[in-house]
Structure formats: structure tokens, C-alpha cells
Amino acid sequence: CGGFSPPPPADTPEFRRWEANRRDSVSGDLHTCCRCIEPKFFLDAPDECEMNKFDDMMALLSHEAPDFRQLIAIDRHFDVFTRVWCVAELVQAHRAQIPQNVCLMSKKALDPDIGDLGIYIKLATLTVADCSASCSEDK
């Protein structure tokens, strides 16, 4: 809505992720920014901010939409589990007893016959302390 978030410090993993997320993964072109004129509210205006209503929205969906389900699309490297907000959404859906279904991009990474235990190790040693977030406040 009008632009991208401020960049993290240059030459950091956070900057590389920020830069990659601004671009189409196929063409490399910058994503088009929203041109609407609606005011935007962020964490500095907590009452109006939409981003801090996450738990309430999950509970509302669970209560008001009995057939609501969460589909977890797992990327090739299982990086979804390294993002703070993604993990928070999974936990909140579980707490709200929202049924969860998993869709793997490829089952190859979990094939023990391939001999690469990298994904198993990554998943077995996951910790929120090592997760990444777009905003430092989210960590």
C-alpha cells in the first residue's frame, strides 16, 4: 500500500530476503504497490492496526465458519517453519482446534532413501529463537 517496508541493513541475510520478497520470483520485476488512498495503520497505532488482531481473527473464523480449515503449503526447503508469523498461525490454529491439512511441494525431501537428512535435522532442531521475522518487533 504505497510502498515497501524500510530495508534492513545492506549486506545482511534480512536485506537479501527483503529484496527477494519485493520481486516476482520468476521475472525478477518489482511487485506493483497498492495505489489506494486508504489510511494504513501499523503497530504504532495498536487500536487501529490490523496486524495485532491475529488471535482474535483465528478464533472468530473457528467459531463462525465451522467448515473452516487451514491448508499449510510447505515450500521445498520447509522454510515456512522458520518464519515467526507462520509458526504463530499454525500454533493459533491448533489452539483454536481448526483442522489443519498439509500440502508438500515435494515428498522427495522426506524420502529416507535419498540419504540427505538435512530437512529432518532442520525440523528436529527448530526453535522459535532461530526464526526470522520481517519486523524486529515480531521476534
Short mmCIF file of N, CA and C in Angstrom, two decimals:
data_model
loop_
_atom_site.label_atom_id
_atom_site.label_comp_id
_atom_site.label_asym_id
_atom_site.label_seq_id
_atom_site.Cartn_x
_atom_site.Cartn_y
_atom_site.Cartn_z
N CYS A 1 0.83 -1.18 0.00
CA CYS A 1 0.00 0.00 0.00
C CYS A 1 0.87 1.24 0.00
N GLY A 2 1.25 1.60 -1.18
CA GLY A 2 2.07 2.79 -1.33
C GLY A 2 3.55 2.52 -1.34
N GLY A 3 3.98 1.35 -0.98
CA GLY A 3 5.42 1.08 -0.99
C GLY A 3 5.77 -0.15 -0.19
N PHE A 4 7.05 -0.33 -0.04
CA PHE A 4 7.57 -1.47 0.70
C PHE A 4 8.04 -1.00 2.07
N SER A 5 8.21 -1.94 2.96
CA SER A 5 8.72 -1.59 4.29
C SER A 5 10.15 -1.07 4.15
N PRO A 6 10.64 -0.35 5.15
CA PRO A 6 12.03 0.12 5.08
C PRO A 6 12.99 -1.06 4.99
N PRO A 7 14.08 -0.88 4.25
CA PRO A 7 15.02 -2.00 4.10
C PRO A 7 15.82 -2.25 5.37
N PRO A 8 16.14 -3.51 5.62
CA PRO A 8 17.08 -3.84 6.70
C PRO A 8 18.48 -3.39 6.29
N PRO A 9 19.44 -3.47 7.18
CA PRO A 9 20.81 -3.08 6.82
C PRO A 9 21.31 -3.88 5.61
N ALA A 10 22.00 -3.19 4.71
CA ALA A 10 22.53 -3.83 3.49
C ALA A 10 23.52 -4.93 3.85
N ASP A 11 23.70 -5.84 2.93
CA ASP A 11 24.65 -6.96 3.07
C ASP A 11 24.35 -7.85 4.27
N THR A 12 23.05 -8.02 4.57
CA THR A 12 22.64 -8.94 5.64
C THR A 12 21.67 -9.96 5.04
N PRO A 13 21.50 -11.10 5.69
CA PRO A 13 20.50 -12.06 5.21
C PRO A 13 19.09 -11.45 5.18
N GLU A 14 18.81 -10.58 6.15
CA GLU A 14 17.49 -9.95 6.21
C GLU A 14 17.27 -9.06 4.99
N PHE A 15 18.33 -8.34 4.58
CA PHE A 15 18.21 -7.48 3.39
C PHE A 15 17.97 -8.33 2.14
N ARG A 16 18.71 -9.42 2.01
CA ARG A 16 18.54 -10.29 0.83
C ARG A 16 17.11 -10.85 0.78
N ARG A 17 16.58 -11.24 1.92
CA ARG A 17 15.20 -11.74 1.96
C ARG A 17 14.22 -10.62 1.61
N TRP A 18 14.42 -9.45 2.19
CA TRP A 18 13.56 -8.29 1.92
C TRP A 18 13.57 -7.98 0.42
N GLU A 19 14.74 -7.95 -0.16
CA GLU A 19 14.87 -7.65 -1.60
C GLU A 19 14.19 -8.72 -2.44
N ALA A 20 14.38 -9.99 -2.09
CA ALA A 20 13.75 -11.08 -2.84
C ALA A 20 12.23 -11.02 -2.74
N ASN A 21 11.71 -10.66 -1.57
CA ASN A 21 10.26 -10.61 -1.38
C ASN A 21 9.60 -9.45 -2.12
N ARG A 22 10.39 -8.44 -2.48
CA ARG A 22 9.84 -7.31 -3.23
C ARG A 22 9.66 -7.65 -4.71
N ARG A 23 10.25 -8.77 -5.14
CA ARG A 23 10.30 -9.08 -6.56
C ARG A 23 9.55 -10.36 -6.92
N ASP A 24 9.08 -10.40 -8.14
CA ASP A 24 8.48 -11.61 -8.70
C ASP A 24 9.59 -12.65 -8.80
N SER A 25 9.34 -13.84 -8.28
CA SER A 25 10.39 -14.86 -8.24
C SER A 25 10.74 -15.41 -9.63
N VAL A 26 9.89 -15.20 -10.62
CA VAL A 26 10.17 -15.68 -11.98
C VAL A 26 10.81 -14.59 -12.82
N SER A 27 10.17 -13.42 -12.88
CA SER A 27 10.67 -12.35 -13.76
C SER A 27 11.73 -11.47 -13.11
N GLY A 28 11.72 -11.42 -11.77
CA GLY A 28 12.65 -10.52 -11.07
C GLY A 28 12.14 -9.09 -11.01
N ASP A 29 10.97 -8.82 -11.61
CA ASP A 29 10.41 -7.47 -11.58
C ASP A 29 9.88 -7.14 -10.19
N LEU A 30 9.95 -5.84 -9.84
CA LEU A 30 9.37 -5.40 -8.57
C LEU A 30 7.86 -5.60 -8.60
N HIS A 31 7.31 -6.05 -7.48
CA HIS A 31 5.86 -6.16 -7.37
C HIS A 31 5.25 -4.76 -7.44
N THR A 32 4.07 -4.67 -7.99
CA THR A 32 3.35 -3.41 -8.06
C THR A 32 2.80 -3.09 -6.67
N CYS A 33 2.98 -1.86 -6.25
CA CYS A 33 2.47 -1.44 -4.94
C CYS A 33 1.03 -0.95 -5.08
N CYS A 34 0.29 -1.11 -4.03
CA CYS A 34 -1.10 -0.66 -3.98
C CYS A 34 -1.14 0.86 -4.14
N ARG A 35 -2.09 1.33 -4.94
CA ARG A 35 -2.21 2.77 -5.17
C ARG A 35 -3.44 3.36 -4.47
N CYS A 36 -4.06 2.58 -3.59
CA CYS A 36 -5.25 3.09 -2.92
C CYS A 36 -4.87 4.21 -1.96
N ILE A 37 -5.86 4.99 -1.59
CA ILE A 37 -5.58 6.13 -0.71
C ILE A 37 -6.10 5.89 0.71
N GLU A 38 -6.49 4.67 1.01
CA GLU A 38 -6.96 4.35 2.35
C GLU A 38 -5.81 4.49 3.34
N PRO A 39 -6.08 5.04 4.52
CA PRO A 39 -5.01 5.15 5.51
C PRO A 39 -4.58 3.76 5.99
N LYS A 40 -3.31 3.63 6.29
CA LYS A 40 -2.75 2.37 6.78
C LYS A 40 -2.36 2.55 8.24
N PHE A 41 -2.65 1.54 9.04
CA PHE A 41 -2.33 1.59 10.46
C PHE A 41 -1.40 0.44 10.80
N PHE A 42 -0.34 0.77 11.49
CA PHE A 42 0.66 -0.23 11.84
C PHE A 42 0.75 -0.33 13.36
N LEU A 43 1.79 -0.97 13.85
CA LEU A 43 1.91 -1.24 15.28
C LEU A 43 2.03 0.01 16.14
N ASP A 44 2.34 1.16 15.52
CA ASP A 44 2.42 2.39 16.30
C ASP A 44 1.01 2.95 16.61
N ALA A 45 -0.03 2.35 16.01
CA ALA A 45 -1.42 2.70 16.30
C ALA A 45 -2.16 1.39 16.60
N PRO A 46 -1.92 0.80 17.78
CA PRO A 46 -2.39 -0.55 18.06
C PRO A 46 -3.91 -0.75 17.98
N ASP A 47 -4.70 0.25 18.33
CA ASP A 47 -6.15 0.07 18.27
C ASP A 47 -6.66 -0.06 16.84
N GLU A 48 -6.05 0.66 15.92
CA GLU A 48 -6.48 0.63 14.52
C GLU A 48 -5.74 -0.42 13.70
N CYS A 49 -4.61 -0.87 14.18
CA CYS A 49 -3.77 -1.81 13.43
C CYS A 49 -4.48 -3.14 13.23
N GLU A 50 -4.39 -3.67 12.01
CA GLU A 50 -4.99 -4.97 11.72
C GLU A 50 -4.05 -6.12 12.05
N MET A 51 -2.77 -5.83 12.14
CA MET A 51 -1.79 -6.90 12.30
C MET A 51 -1.76 -7.47 13.71
N ASN A 52 -2.31 -6.77 14.69
CA ASN A 52 -2.28 -7.30 16.05
C ASN A 52 -3.62 -7.94 16.45
N LYS A 53 -4.46 -8.22 15.49
CA LYS A 53 -5.77 -8.84 15.75
C LYS A 53 -5.77 -10.31 15.34
N PHE A 54 -4.60 -10.85 15.17
CA PHE A 54 -4.39 -12.19 14.63
C PHE A 54 -5.12 -13.27 15.42
N ASP A 55 -4.90 -13.34 16.73
CA ASP A 55 -5.54 -14.36 17.56
C ASP A 55 -7.06 -14.24 17.52
N ASP A 56 -7.54 -13.00 17.57
CA ASP A 56 -8.98 -12.78 17.54
C ASP A 56 -9.59 -13.25 16.22
N MET A 57 -8.90 -12.99 15.12
CA MET A 57 -9.41 -13.40 13.81
C MET A 57 -9.45 -14.92 13.68
N MET A 58 -8.43 -15.59 14.17
CA MET A 58 -8.41 -17.05 14.11
C MET A 58 -9.56 -17.63 14.95
N ALA A 59 -9.79 -17.07 16.12
CA ALA A 59 -10.88 -17.54 16.98
C ALA A 59 -12.23 -17.29 16.33
N LEU A 60 -12.39 -16.12 15.71
CA LEU A 60 -13.64 -15.79 15.03
C LEU A 60 -13.90 -16.77 13.88
N LEU A 61 -12.88 -17.03 13.07
CA LEU A 61 -13.04 -17.97 11.96
C LEU A 61 -13.42 -19.35 12.47
N SER A 62 -12.79 -19.77 13.53
CA SER A 62 -13.08 -21.08 14.11
C SER A 62 -14.54 -21.18 14.57
N HIS A 63 -15.03 -20.10 15.15
CA HIS A 63 -16.39 -20.08 15.71
C HIS A 63 -17.46 -19.87 14.64
N GLU A 64 -17.22 -18.93 13.73
CA GLU A 64 -18.24 -18.53 12.76
C GLU A 64 -18.28 -19.38 11.50
N ALA A 65 -17.19 -20.06 11.19
CA ALA A 65 -17.13 -20.86 9.96
C ALA A 65 -16.78 -22.30 10.33
N PRO A 66 -17.76 -23.11 10.68
CA PRO A 66 -17.48 -24.45 11.19
C PRO A 66 -16.72 -25.34 10.21
N ASP A 67 -16.80 -25.06 8.92
CA ASP A 67 -16.07 -25.86 7.93
C ASP A 67 -14.70 -25.26 7.60
N PHE A 68 -14.32 -24.20 8.30
CA PHE A 68 -13.03 -23.56 8.03
C PHE A 68 -11.90 -24.53 8.30
N ARG A 69 -10.93 -24.56 7.42
CA ARG A 69 -9.75 -25.41 7.53
C ARG A 69 -8.53 -24.56 7.24
N GLN A 70 -7.41 -25.00 7.74
CA GLN A 70 -6.14 -24.34 7.42
C GLN A 70 -5.34 -25.29 6.52
N LEU A 71 -4.97 -24.78 5.36
CA LEU A 71 -4.10 -25.53 4.46
C LEU A 71 -2.70 -24.97 4.60
N ILE A 72 -1.77 -25.82 4.96
CA ILE A 72 -0.38 -25.41 5.17
C ILE A 72 0.40 -25.85 3.94
N ALA A 73 0.77 -24.90 3.11
CA ALA A 73 1.55 -25.18 1.90
C ALA A 73 3.03 -25.14 2.29
N ILE A 74 3.67 -26.29 2.26
CA ILE A 74 5.06 -26.41 2.69
C ILE A 74 5.97 -26.21 1.48
N ASP A 75 6.87 -25.26 1.58
CA ASP A 75 7.80 -24.99 0.49
C ASP A 75 8.88 -26.06 0.42
N ARG A 76 9.63 -26.04 -0.65
CA ARG A 76 10.64 -27.06 -0.94
C ARG A 76 11.64 -27.25 0.20
N HIS A 77 12.04 -26.15 0.84
CA HIS A 77 13.06 -26.22 1.90
C HIS A 77 12.46 -26.18 3.30
N PHE A 78 11.14 -26.25 3.39
CA PHE A 78 10.44 -26.22 4.68
C PHE A 78 10.70 -24.92 5.44
N ASP A 79 10.98 -23.85 4.71
CA ASP A 79 11.28 -22.56 5.34
C ASP A 79 10.06 -21.94 6.03
N VAL A 80 8.86 -22.41 5.68
CA VAL A 80 7.66 -21.89 6.34
C VAL A 80 7.79 -22.04 7.86
N PHE A 81 8.52 -23.05 8.31
CA PHE A 81 8.68 -23.28 9.74
C PHE A 81 9.76 -22.41 10.37
N THR A 82 10.41 -21.57 9.58
CA THR A 82 11.42 -20.66 10.13
C THR A 82 10.91 -19.23 10.20
N ARG A 83 9.65 -19.00 9.85
CA ARG A 83 9.06 -17.67 9.88
C ARG A 83 8.16 -17.54 11.12
N VAL A 84 8.43 -16.56 11.94
CA VAL A 84 7.72 -16.38 13.21
C VAL A 84 6.20 -16.35 13.01
N TRP A 85 5.72 -15.54 12.07
CA TRP A 85 4.28 -15.41 11.88
C TRP A 85 3.65 -16.69 11.36
N CYS A 86 4.37 -17.43 10.54
CA CYS A 86 3.83 -18.70 10.03
C CYS A 86 3.67 -19.70 11.18
N VAL A 87 4.69 -19.78 12.02
CA VAL A 87 4.62 -20.70 13.17
C VAL A 87 3.51 -20.25 14.12
N ALA A 88 3.40 -18.95 14.35
CA ALA A 88 2.35 -18.43 15.24
C ALA A 88 0.96 -18.78 14.70
N GLU A 89 0.79 -18.71 13.39
CA GLU A 89 -0.50 -19.05 12.80
C GLU A 89 -0.82 -20.53 12.97
N LEU A 90 0.19 -21.37 12.80
CA LEU A 90 -0.01 -22.81 12.99
C LEU A 90 -0.40 -23.13 14.43
N VAL A 91 0.29 -22.51 15.37
CA VAL A 91 0.01 -22.74 16.79
C VAL A 91 -1.39 -22.24 17.14
N GLN A 92 -1.73 -21.05 16.67
CA GLN A 92 -3.05 -20.50 16.99
C GLN A 92 -4.17 -21.33 16.39
N ALA A 93 -3.98 -21.82 15.17
CA ALA A 93 -5.00 -22.69 14.56
C ALA A 93 -5.16 -23.97 15.37
N HIS A 94 -4.06 -24.51 15.83
CA HIS A 94 -4.13 -25.72 16.66
C HIS A 94 -4.88 -25.44 17.97
N ARG A 95 -4.54 -24.32 18.61
CA ARG A 95 -5.22 -23.95 19.86
C ARG A 95 -6.72 -23.74 19.66
N ALA A 96 -7.08 -23.18 18.50
CA ALA A 96 -8.49 -22.92 18.21
C ALA A 96 -9.19 -24.16 17.66
N GLN A 97 -8.46 -25.26 17.61
CA GLN A 97 -8.98 -26.54 17.12
C GLN A 97 -9.48 -26.44 15.68
N ILE A 98 -8.76 -25.63 14.88
CA ILE A 98 -9.05 -25.53 13.45
C ILE A 98 -8.35 -26.70 12.77
N PRO A 99 -9.08 -27.52 12.02
CA PRO A 99 -8.43 -28.63 11.33
C PRO A 99 -7.34 -28.11 10.38
N GLN A 100 -6.21 -28.80 10.38
CA GLN A 100 -5.08 -28.39 9.56
C GLN A 100 -4.71 -29.51 8.59
N ASN A 101 -4.51 -29.14 7.34
CA ASN A 101 -4.05 -30.07 6.31
C ASN A 101 -2.73 -29.56 5.76
N VAL A 102 -1.86 -30.50 5.44
CA VAL A 102 -0.53 -30.16 4.94
C VAL A 102 -0.42 -30.54 3.47
N CYS A 103 0.17 -29.66 2.69
CA CYS A 103 0.43 -29.93 1.28
C CYS A 103 1.93 -29.70 1.04
N LEU A 104 2.64 -30.77 0.73
CA LEU A 104 4.07 -30.67 0.48
C LEU A 104 4.33 -30.35 -0.98
N MET A 105 5.30 -29.48 -1.23
CA MET A 105 5.68 -29.22 -2.61
C MET A 105 6.26 -30.48 -3.23
N SER A 106 7.03 -31.19 -2.41
CA SER A 106 7.64 -32.44 -2.88
C SER A 106 7.87 -33.34 -1.68
N LYS A 107 7.57 -34.61 -1.83
CA LYS A 107 7.83 -35.58 -0.77
C LYS A 107 9.29 -36.04 -0.80
N LYS A 108 10.00 -35.64 -1.84
CA LYS A 108 11.39 -36.08 -2.01
C LYS A 108 12.26 -35.74 -0.81
N ALA A 109 12.06 -34.57 -0.25
CA ALA A 109 12.89 -34.13 0.88
C ALA A 109 12.73 -35.03 2.09
N LEU A 110 11.60 -35.73 2.18
CA LEU A 110 11.36 -36.62 3.32
C LEU A 110 11.65 -38.08 3.01
N ASP A 111 12.17 -38.34 1.83
CA ASP A 111 12.47 -39.71 1.42
C ASP A 111 13.77 -40.17 2.08
N PRO A 112 13.71 -41.13 3.01
CA PRO A 112 14.93 -41.57 3.71
C PRO A 112 15.91 -42.28 2.78
N ASP A 113 15.44 -42.77 1.64
CA ASP A 113 16.33 -43.46 0.71
C ASP A 113 17.27 -42.51 -0.02
N ILE A 114 16.95 -41.23 -0.03
CA ILE A 114 17.81 -40.26 -0.71
C ILE A 114 19.11 -40.07 0.08
N GLY A 115 19.06 -40.24 1.38
CA GLY A 115 20.26 -40.16 2.20
C GLY A 115 20.60 -38.78 2.72
N ASP A 116 19.80 -37.77 2.39
CA ASP A 116 20.04 -36.42 2.87
C ASP A 116 19.14 -36.17 4.08
N LEU A 117 19.75 -36.05 5.24
CA LEU A 117 18.97 -35.84 6.46
C LEU A 117 18.84 -34.37 6.82
N GLY A 118 19.22 -33.48 5.91
CA GLY A 118 19.18 -32.04 6.18
C GLY A 118 17.83 -31.54 6.64
N ILE A 119 16.77 -31.94 5.95
CA ILE A 119 15.42 -31.49 6.33
C ILE A 119 15.01 -32.06 7.68
N TYR A 120 15.31 -33.34 7.90
CA TYR A 120 15.00 -33.95 9.20
C TYR A 120 15.69 -33.20 10.33
N ILE A 121 16.96 -32.89 10.15
CA ILE A 121 17.72 -32.17 11.18
C ILE A 121 17.14 -30.78 11.38
N LYS A 122 16.82 -30.10 10.27
CA LYS A 122 16.24 -28.76 10.36
C LYS A 122 14.93 -28.79 11.15
N LEU A 123 14.07 -29.75 10.86
CA LEU A 123 12.78 -29.83 11.55
C LEU A 123 12.92 -30.27 13.00
N ALA A 124 13.85 -31.17 13.26
CA ALA A 124 14.04 -31.68 14.62
C ALA A 124 14.67 -30.64 15.55
N THR A 125 15.39 -29.69 14.99
CA THR A 125 16.09 -28.71 15.82
C THR A 125 15.46 -27.32 15.74
N LEU A 126 14.24 -27.24 15.22
CA LEU A 126 13.57 -25.94 15.12
C LEU A 126 13.38 -25.32 16.49
N THR A 127 13.60 -24.03 16.56
CA THR A 127 13.35 -23.28 17.78
C THR A 127 12.90 -21.88 17.38
N VAL A 128 11.95 -21.34 18.10
CA VAL A 128 11.46 -20.00 17.80
C VAL A 128 12.58 -18.98 17.88
N ALA A 129 13.55 -19.22 18.75
CA ALA A 129 14.67 -18.28 18.89
C ALA A 129 15.43 -18.10 17.59
N ASP A 130 15.40 -19.11 16.72
CA ASP A 130 16.12 -19.02 15.45
C ASP A 130 15.22 -18.60 14.29
N CYS A 131 13.95 -18.40 14.53
CA CYS A 131 13.04 -18.00 13.46
C CYS A 131 13.34 -16.57 13.01
N SER A 132 12.93 -16.26 11.80
CA SER A 132 13.13 -14.91 11.28
C SER A 132 11.78 -14.20 11.18
N ALA A 133 11.86 -12.87 11.12
CA ALA A 133 10.66 -12.05 11.02
C ALA A 133 10.99 -10.81 10.20
N SER A 134 10.00 -10.31 9.49
CA SER A 134 10.20 -9.10 8.69
C SER A 134 10.42 -7.88 9.59
N CYS A 135 9.74 -7.85 10.71
CA CYS A 135 9.88 -6.75 11.67
C CYS A 135 10.59 -7.27 12.91
N SER A 136 11.57 -6.54 13.37
CA SER A 136 12.32 -6.98 14.55
C SER A 136 11.41 -7.10 15.77
N GLU A 137 10.32 -6.30 15.81
CA GLU A 137 9.39 -6.35 16.93
C GLU A 137 8.69 -7.71 17.03
N ASP A 138 8.58 -8.40 15.90
CA ASP A 138 7.88 -9.68 15.89
C ASP A 138 8.71 -10.79 16.50
N LYS A 139 10.00 -10.62 16.57
CA LYS A 139 10.86 -11.64 17.15
C LYS A 139 10.81 -11.50 18.62
#
